[in-house]
XYZ file of C-alpha atoms in Angstrom:
407
model
C -157.807 58.533 -51.774
C -159.433 60.042 -49.074
C -158.035 57.259 -46.576
C -154.691 57.362 -48.002
C -154.442 61.619 -46.963
C -155.505 60.948 -42.766
C -153.343 58.106 -42.830
C -150.736 60.622 -44.284
C -152.041 63.643 -42.421
C -151.889 61.719 -39.253
C -148.145 60.655 -39.347
C -147.319 64.127 -40.807
C -149.400 65.703 -37.295
C -147.426 62.599 -35.226
C -143.647 63.625 -36.403
C -144.017 67.160 -36.960
C -146.303 68.443 -34.013
C -144.348 69.752 -30.832
C -146.818 69.048 -27.609
C -145.408 72.073 -24.685
C -146.952 73.165 -21.355
C -148.843 76.685 -21.640
C -148.273 78.829 -18.390
C -151.534 80.973 -17.282
C -152.387 82.180 -14.316
C -155.275 81.309 -13.396
C -157.128 83.815 -10.305
C -159.534 81.628 -8.596
C -159.337 80.878 -4.956
C -160.952 77.751 -4.574
C -158.678 75.932 -7.116
C -155.628 78.005 -5.977
C -156.303 77.420 -2.155
C -156.496 73.041 -3.342
C -153.161 73.639 -5.275
C -150.948 74.898 -1.725
C -152.750 72.406 0.084
C -151.539 69.653 -1.637
C -148.376 71.015 -1.942
C -148.159 71.380 1.653
C -149.633 67.790 2.016
C -146.661 66.335 -0.328
C -143.812 68.412 1.311
C -144.936 66.925 4.899
C -144.939 63.580 3.611
C -141.519 64.432 2.081
C -140.300 65.639 4.646
C -141.910 63.548 7.735
C -142.438 60.300 6.166
C -139.294 59.499 3.953
C -136.554 61.853 4.973
C -137.983 61.748 9.338
C -139.560 58.343 9.656
C -138.021 56.510 6.868
C -134.937 58.256 6.899
C -134.289 58.195 3.295
C -131.543 60.007 2.971
C -129.593 56.786 4.416
C -127.606 53.644 2.996
C -129.057 50.627 4.796
C -127.477 47.110 5.365
C -128.832 44.336 7.192
C -127.048 42.203 9.696
C -125.035 38.613 9.715
C -125.548 37.073 13.334
C -124.027 34.412 15.375
C -125.876 32.734 18.392
C -125.050 30.893 21.527
C -126.340 29.967 24.770
C -126.299 28.931 27.767
C -128.933 27.804 30.667
C -128.170 27.229 34.605
C -130.686 25.775 37.258
C -131.344 22.938 38.997
C -134.604 20.563 38.495
C -135.041 17.891 41.004
C -137.313 14.360 40.963
C -137.979 11.409 42.736
C -140.245 8.908 40.784
C -141.337 5.605 42.939
C -139.252 3.613 39.492
C -136.052 5.711 39.387
C -135.987 7.255 42.776
C -134.357 11.070 43.766
C -132.474 12.327 41.071
C -130.456 15.907 40.526
C -131.146 17.104 36.839
C -128.609 19.902 35.661
C -128.153 21.759 32.575
C -126.851 18.485 31.322
C -129.736 16.829 31.556
C -132.812 18.848 30.269
C -131.107 21.116 28.052
C -131.026 19.551 24.628
C -128.455 20.164 22.799
C -126.521 20.549 26.074
C -124.353 23.846 24.361
C -126.982 26.029 23.365
C -127.252 27.663 20.098
C -130.268 29.380 18.137
C -132.568 26.744 19.324
C -132.896 24.607 22.305
C -135.006 22.668 24.298
C -135.875 23.098 28.240
C -137.422 19.952 29.646
C -140.088 20.663 31.998
C -141.810 17.412 32.429
C -141.140 13.808 31.344
C -142.228 10.192 31.247
C -139.804 7.682 32.155
C -138.946 3.983 31.010
C -136.695 2.060 33.112
C -134.918 -1.148 32.159
C -135.865 -1.533 29.064
C -134.334 -4.815 27.064
C -134.893 -6.369 23.742
C -137.760 -9.374 24.394
C -141.769 -9.957 23.911
C -143.486 -8.288 25.585
C -147.305 -6.867 25.097
C -147.855 -3.568 23.777
C -149.376 -0.670 26.270
C -150.954 1.478 23.583
C -151.424 0.119 20.519
C -153.365 1.698 17.387
C -155.738 -1.172 17.286
C -156.728 -4.154 19.321
C -157.177 -7.820 18.092
C -159.108 -11.013 18.901
C -157.013 -13.551 17.678
C -153.378 -14.357 16.230
C -155.160 -13.835 13.152
C -155.176 -9.913 13.812
C -151.289 -9.877 14.674
C -149.151 -10.208 11.382
C -145.776 -12.189 12.509
C -143.166 -10.188 11.369
C -144.917 -7.060 10.531
C -145.859 -3.985 12.355
C -147.900 -1.196 13.002
C -147.275 3.012 11.535
C -147.470 3.041 15.500
C -146.825 -0.428 16.817
C -143.763 -0.475 19.231
C -141.696 -3.365 17.864
C -142.331 -6.668 15.361
C -144.875 -8.172 15.879
C -144.471 -12.149 17.049
C -148.449 -12.857 15.440
C -149.722 -13.669 18.600
C -152.573 -12.147 20.648
C -152.215 -11.384 24.026
C -152.995 -9.595 27.327
C -151.464 -6.888 28.442
C -151.236 -5.200 31.936
C -154.139 -2.378 31.355
C -156.292 -5.803 30.721
C -157.349 -5.048 26.855
C -155.718 -7.343 23.830
C -152.482 -6.282 22.146
C -150.388 -8.165 19.512
C -147.464 -9.271 21.418
C -144.166 -7.967 19.759
C -140.413 -8.476 19.988
C -138.597 -4.727 21.284
C -137.458 -2.858 23.722
C -139.751 -3.927 26.861
C -141.510 -3.323 28.912
C -143.053 -1.041 26.553
C -143.782 2.346 27.087
C -146.993 3.679 28.559
C -147.296 7.194 28.052
C -151.082 7.862 28.923
C -150.279 8.782 31.747
C -148.297 12.465 31.886
C -147.974 13.720 35.046
C -149.506 17.090 36.597
C -148.824 19.068 37.847
C -144.869 19.052 35.582
C -142.087 16.985 37.393
C -139.436 19.930 36.384
C -141.859 23.299 38.223
C -138.446 24.627 39.310
C -137.498 25.048 35.401
C -139.779 28.216 36.308
C -136.976 30.084 37.355
C -134.078 28.246 35.446
C -131.965 31.381 33.592
C -131.352 31.742 30.028
C -128.247 33.330 29.119
C -127.357 34.202 25.550
C -124.824 35.974 24.070
C -125.219 37.616 20.397
C -122.105 38.925 17.821
C -123.585 40.924 15.164
C -121.842 43.084 11.453
C -122.807 45.627 9.506
C -120.395 44.674 6.618
C -121.317 47.211 4.774
C -119.782 49.933 7.703
C -117.120 48.064 8.983
C -119.565 48.182 12.331
C -119.465 44.993 14.884
C -121.562 44.798 18.268
C -122.775 42.392 20.791
C -125.696 41.940 23.085
C -122.701 42.236 26.221
C -122.874 46.086 25.522
C -120.160 48.778 27.136
C -122.862 48.820 30.612
C -122.700 45.434 31.307
C -119.525 44.441 33.488
C -118.625 41.028 34.371
C -119.917 42.538 37.989
C -123.535 43.234 36.638
C -123.088 39.977 34.395
C -123.793 37.770 37.367
C -126.177 39.462 39.026
C -129.255 41.165 36.489
C -131.628 39.488 35.139
C -133.540 40.236 32.332
C -136.593 43.115 32.724
C -138.396 44.980 29.736
C -138.527 47.879 31.445
C -136.079 48.222 34.959
C -133.111 46.663 32.794
C -133.520 46.076 28.997
C -130.369 45.045 28.340
C -129.468 42.595 30.824
C -128.681 38.941 28.249
C -130.169 36.573 30.877
C -133.135 35.354 30.898
C -135.594 33.822 33.760
C -137.601 31.476 31.367
C -140.794 32.074 33.755
C -140.494 35.369 33.388
C -140.807 34.543 29.358
C -143.699 32.740 29.745
C -145.330 35.981 30.935
C -144.194 38.058 28.379
C -146.085 35.672 26.249
C -149.475 35.801 28.427
C -148.996 32.083 29.350
C -149.295 29.889 32.541
C -145.988 28.455 33.152
C -147.906 25.358 34.205
C -150.125 24.761 31.642
C -146.936 24.824 29.370
C -144.894 22.670 31.224
C -147.270 20.393 31.014
C -147.050 19.229 27.325
C -144.238 21.753 26.603
C -144.789 24.269 23.993
C -142.607 26.728 21.223
C -141.734 30.322 22.208
C -139.758 32.500 19.649
C -137.177 35.360 21.332
C -136.501 38.143 18.545
C -133.676 40.171 18.919
C -133.336 43.417 16.915
C -130.858 45.522 16.156
C -132.167 48.835 14.359
C -128.830 51.441 14.791
C -128.383 54.992 13.809
C -124.900 54.637 12.576
C -124.901 58.410 12.455
C -124.639 58.830 15.889
C -121.920 56.762 17.784
C -121.678 53.218 18.012
C -122.495 52.705 21.344
C -126.267 53.683 20.763
C -126.216 50.986 18.699
C -128.206 48.436 21.145
C -130.501 45.428 20.745
C -134.484 45.255 22.061
C -135.487 41.811 22.772
C -139.476 40.948 22.189
C -141.422 37.229 23.252
C -143.959 34.981 21.138
C -145.323 32.343 21.180
C -145.509 29.848 18.355
C -147.542 27.172 16.806
C -150.560 28.517 18.570
C -151.383 27.884 21.823
C -152.500 24.259 24.304
C -155.928 23.601 23.800
C -157.835 19.881 24.145
C -159.497 20.700 20.660
C -156.405 20.662 18.528
C -154.303 18.290 17.414
C -150.893 17.307 18.271
C -149.937 20.422 21.035
C -146.968 21.003 22.744
C -143.495 19.565 22.553
C -142.683 16.488 23.388
C -139.504 14.093 21.997
C -137.878 11.017 22.994
C -134.737 10.105 24.102
C -133.078 6.813 25.869
C -129.749 6.032 28.100
C -127.790 2.929 27.147
C -125.949 0.737 29.425
C -125.635 -2.714 30.163
C -126.445 -4.430 33.288
C -125.282 -8.395 33.626
C -124.243 -8.366 30.800
C -127.308 -7.348 28.516
C -127.861 -4.017 26.622
C -130.331 -2.173 28.621
C -131.678 1.746 28.123
C -133.715 3.846 30.377
C -136.577 5.516 27.686
C -137.394 8.808 28.456
C -140.307 10.573 26.548
C -139.712 14.799 27.417
C -142.032 17.794 27.426
C -140.313 20.468 26.980
C -140.454 24.734 26.165
C -138.378 25.146 22.649
C -137.139 28.432 22.627
C -136.050 29.535 18.728
C -134.095 32.808 18.935
C -134.633 34.629 16.214
C -132.125 38.245 15.418
C -133.606 40.416 12.556
C -131.425 44.128 12.113
C -130.183 46.761 10.068
C -128.528 49.871 10.056
C -128.327 52.864 8.240
C -125.759 55.943 7.909
C -125.837 59.333 5.118
C -124.967 58.728 1.790
C -125.341 61.315 -0.742
C -126.979 58.950 -3.274
C -129.843 57.952 -1.537
C -130.387 61.438 -0.415
C -130.204 62.816 -4.381
C -132.548 60.588 -5.267
C -135.231 60.463 -2.284
C -135.023 64.803 -3.350
C -135.657 64.436 -7.145
C -138.547 61.715 -5.955
C -140.134 64.155 -4.057
C -139.211 66.948 -5.884
C -141.920 64.547 -8.776
C -144.224 64.152 -7.179
C -144.653 67.591 -6.515
C -146.581 67.394 -10.216
C -149.209 65.862 -8.187
C -150.652 69.007 -7.413
C -151.109 70.719 -10.994
C -152.214 67.399 -12.646
C -155.341 67.388 -9.910
C -155.667 71.237 -10.100
C -155.687 70.868 -14.066
C -158.107 67.744 -13.686
C -160.912 70.190 -11.619
C -160.143 73.038 -13.357
C -160.686 71.687 -17.202
C -163.264 69.040 -16.351
C -165.628 70.411 -13.378
C -166.008 73.945 -13.594
C -168.341 76.083 -15.331
C -166.018 78.298 -16.942
C -163.949 74.612 -18.430
C -164.364 75.792 -21.727
C -162.953 79.101 -21.181
C -159.697 77.679 -19.367
C -159.351 75.072 -22.480
C -158.935 78.080 -24.628
C -157.067 79.916 -22.671
C -154.567 76.606 -22.023
C -154.805 75.239 -25.233
C -153.045 76.986 -28.252
C -152.305 75.414 -32.009
C -149.687 77.044 -33.946
C -149.232 76.829 -37.058
C -146.421 77.268 -39.400
C -142.624 77.946 -39.304
C -142.157 79.743 -35.718
C -139.583 82.534 -37.743
C -142.440 83.892 -39.273
C -144.182 85.061 -35.710
C -143.633 88.484 -33.990
C -141.928 88.888 -31.075
C -145.630 89.833 -29.432
C -147.080 86.564 -31.218
C -144.403 84.395 -29.345
C -144.039 85.552 -25.611
C -148.193 85.498 -25.702
C -147.536 81.398 -26.527
C -144.961 80.664 -24.228
C -145.940 77.776 -22.114
C -145.052 76.050 -19.175
C -146.985 74.603 -16.602
C -150.334 75.638 -15.047
C -150.153 77.974 -12.606
C -153.021 77.950 -9.686
C -153.023 81.101 -7.136
C -156.140 82.422 -4.953
C -157.366 85.371 -4.962
C -159.925 87.266 -3.929
C -160.558 89.236 -7.525
C -161.876 86.085 -10.220
C -162.007 88.034 -14.006
C -162.013 84.647 -15.570
C -165.025 82.590 -13.463
């Protein structure tokens, strides 16, 4: 029966009781100063961080972007097997009409006049001692053709399996050092970037108003002296990532070019301009690292005396990936009101911390609890006017004073 009465009392208390904050003015300088300092910190956070730095009064939009690239420069090589040769953008830039990811060749190995016939491999994942080590009709993962079943001595003086494939087989053990196309250091890259902020109907190009045709013909990007020129010297980009051009060109590498648009559209649109930064991707070069650098192969096919022939190139180059980031903001009443409302709510932290100290850590905490909390029983209509005024309740308010009658 007692358990039932307790249950009924608990349910009754939950349904028929109402808690309301009680306003108590506590004249304690320590709590009062703490209260004001917390409020000051919250106000500085709202104004300084939320409104000024984060621009909480703006609505934002990300960018839609397109990129195209043109590379300019001339390279020259004179190899014994190929003779003197000029390289222009069509030869050393892949693809020739650059997109947001392209490669500039800096070094290469050429295997000229390959035809389909039988020959020994110049590089083999495994040697052979007899024909039984070379399974006819099969190929190794790193082989250069289909094995014929014969074990023969190759031009390097070691035994390897004979293959049917493009012969003579490629030998890429010897990479030219210094790189063959050191002239690439002075090649220039012209980047055209167009962006749109659809939410605001704003479109911009990285060829901004100050970049005229005459300026474009003669300018070269420099982060201090000419930060808006969209023409970049490859050697300067390598310098910006703190790398050595000769070392990077030897076996290739990967570089990221980041175009960042951070626009405040509460100001004129011509102030919306890009900034550029450069980053080395995939780490640096080092003997202890596996598969460093960047390379690929391509071939040029032709017929010689009626026989299909090709020149095989193993290309080492610098791959450049262009990445565009963009964000624009503009004043909007909805995020402004939302931010102000959130900031007002944060002010409650001051009261919460002040109450926590006052009710749990001060020596007079029991006395403060008696003044803050009061239980009222019965119908409020039976209360006198004086009682109602004494029991009117709101948030605890702490003020600083030299008089501490309640300490």
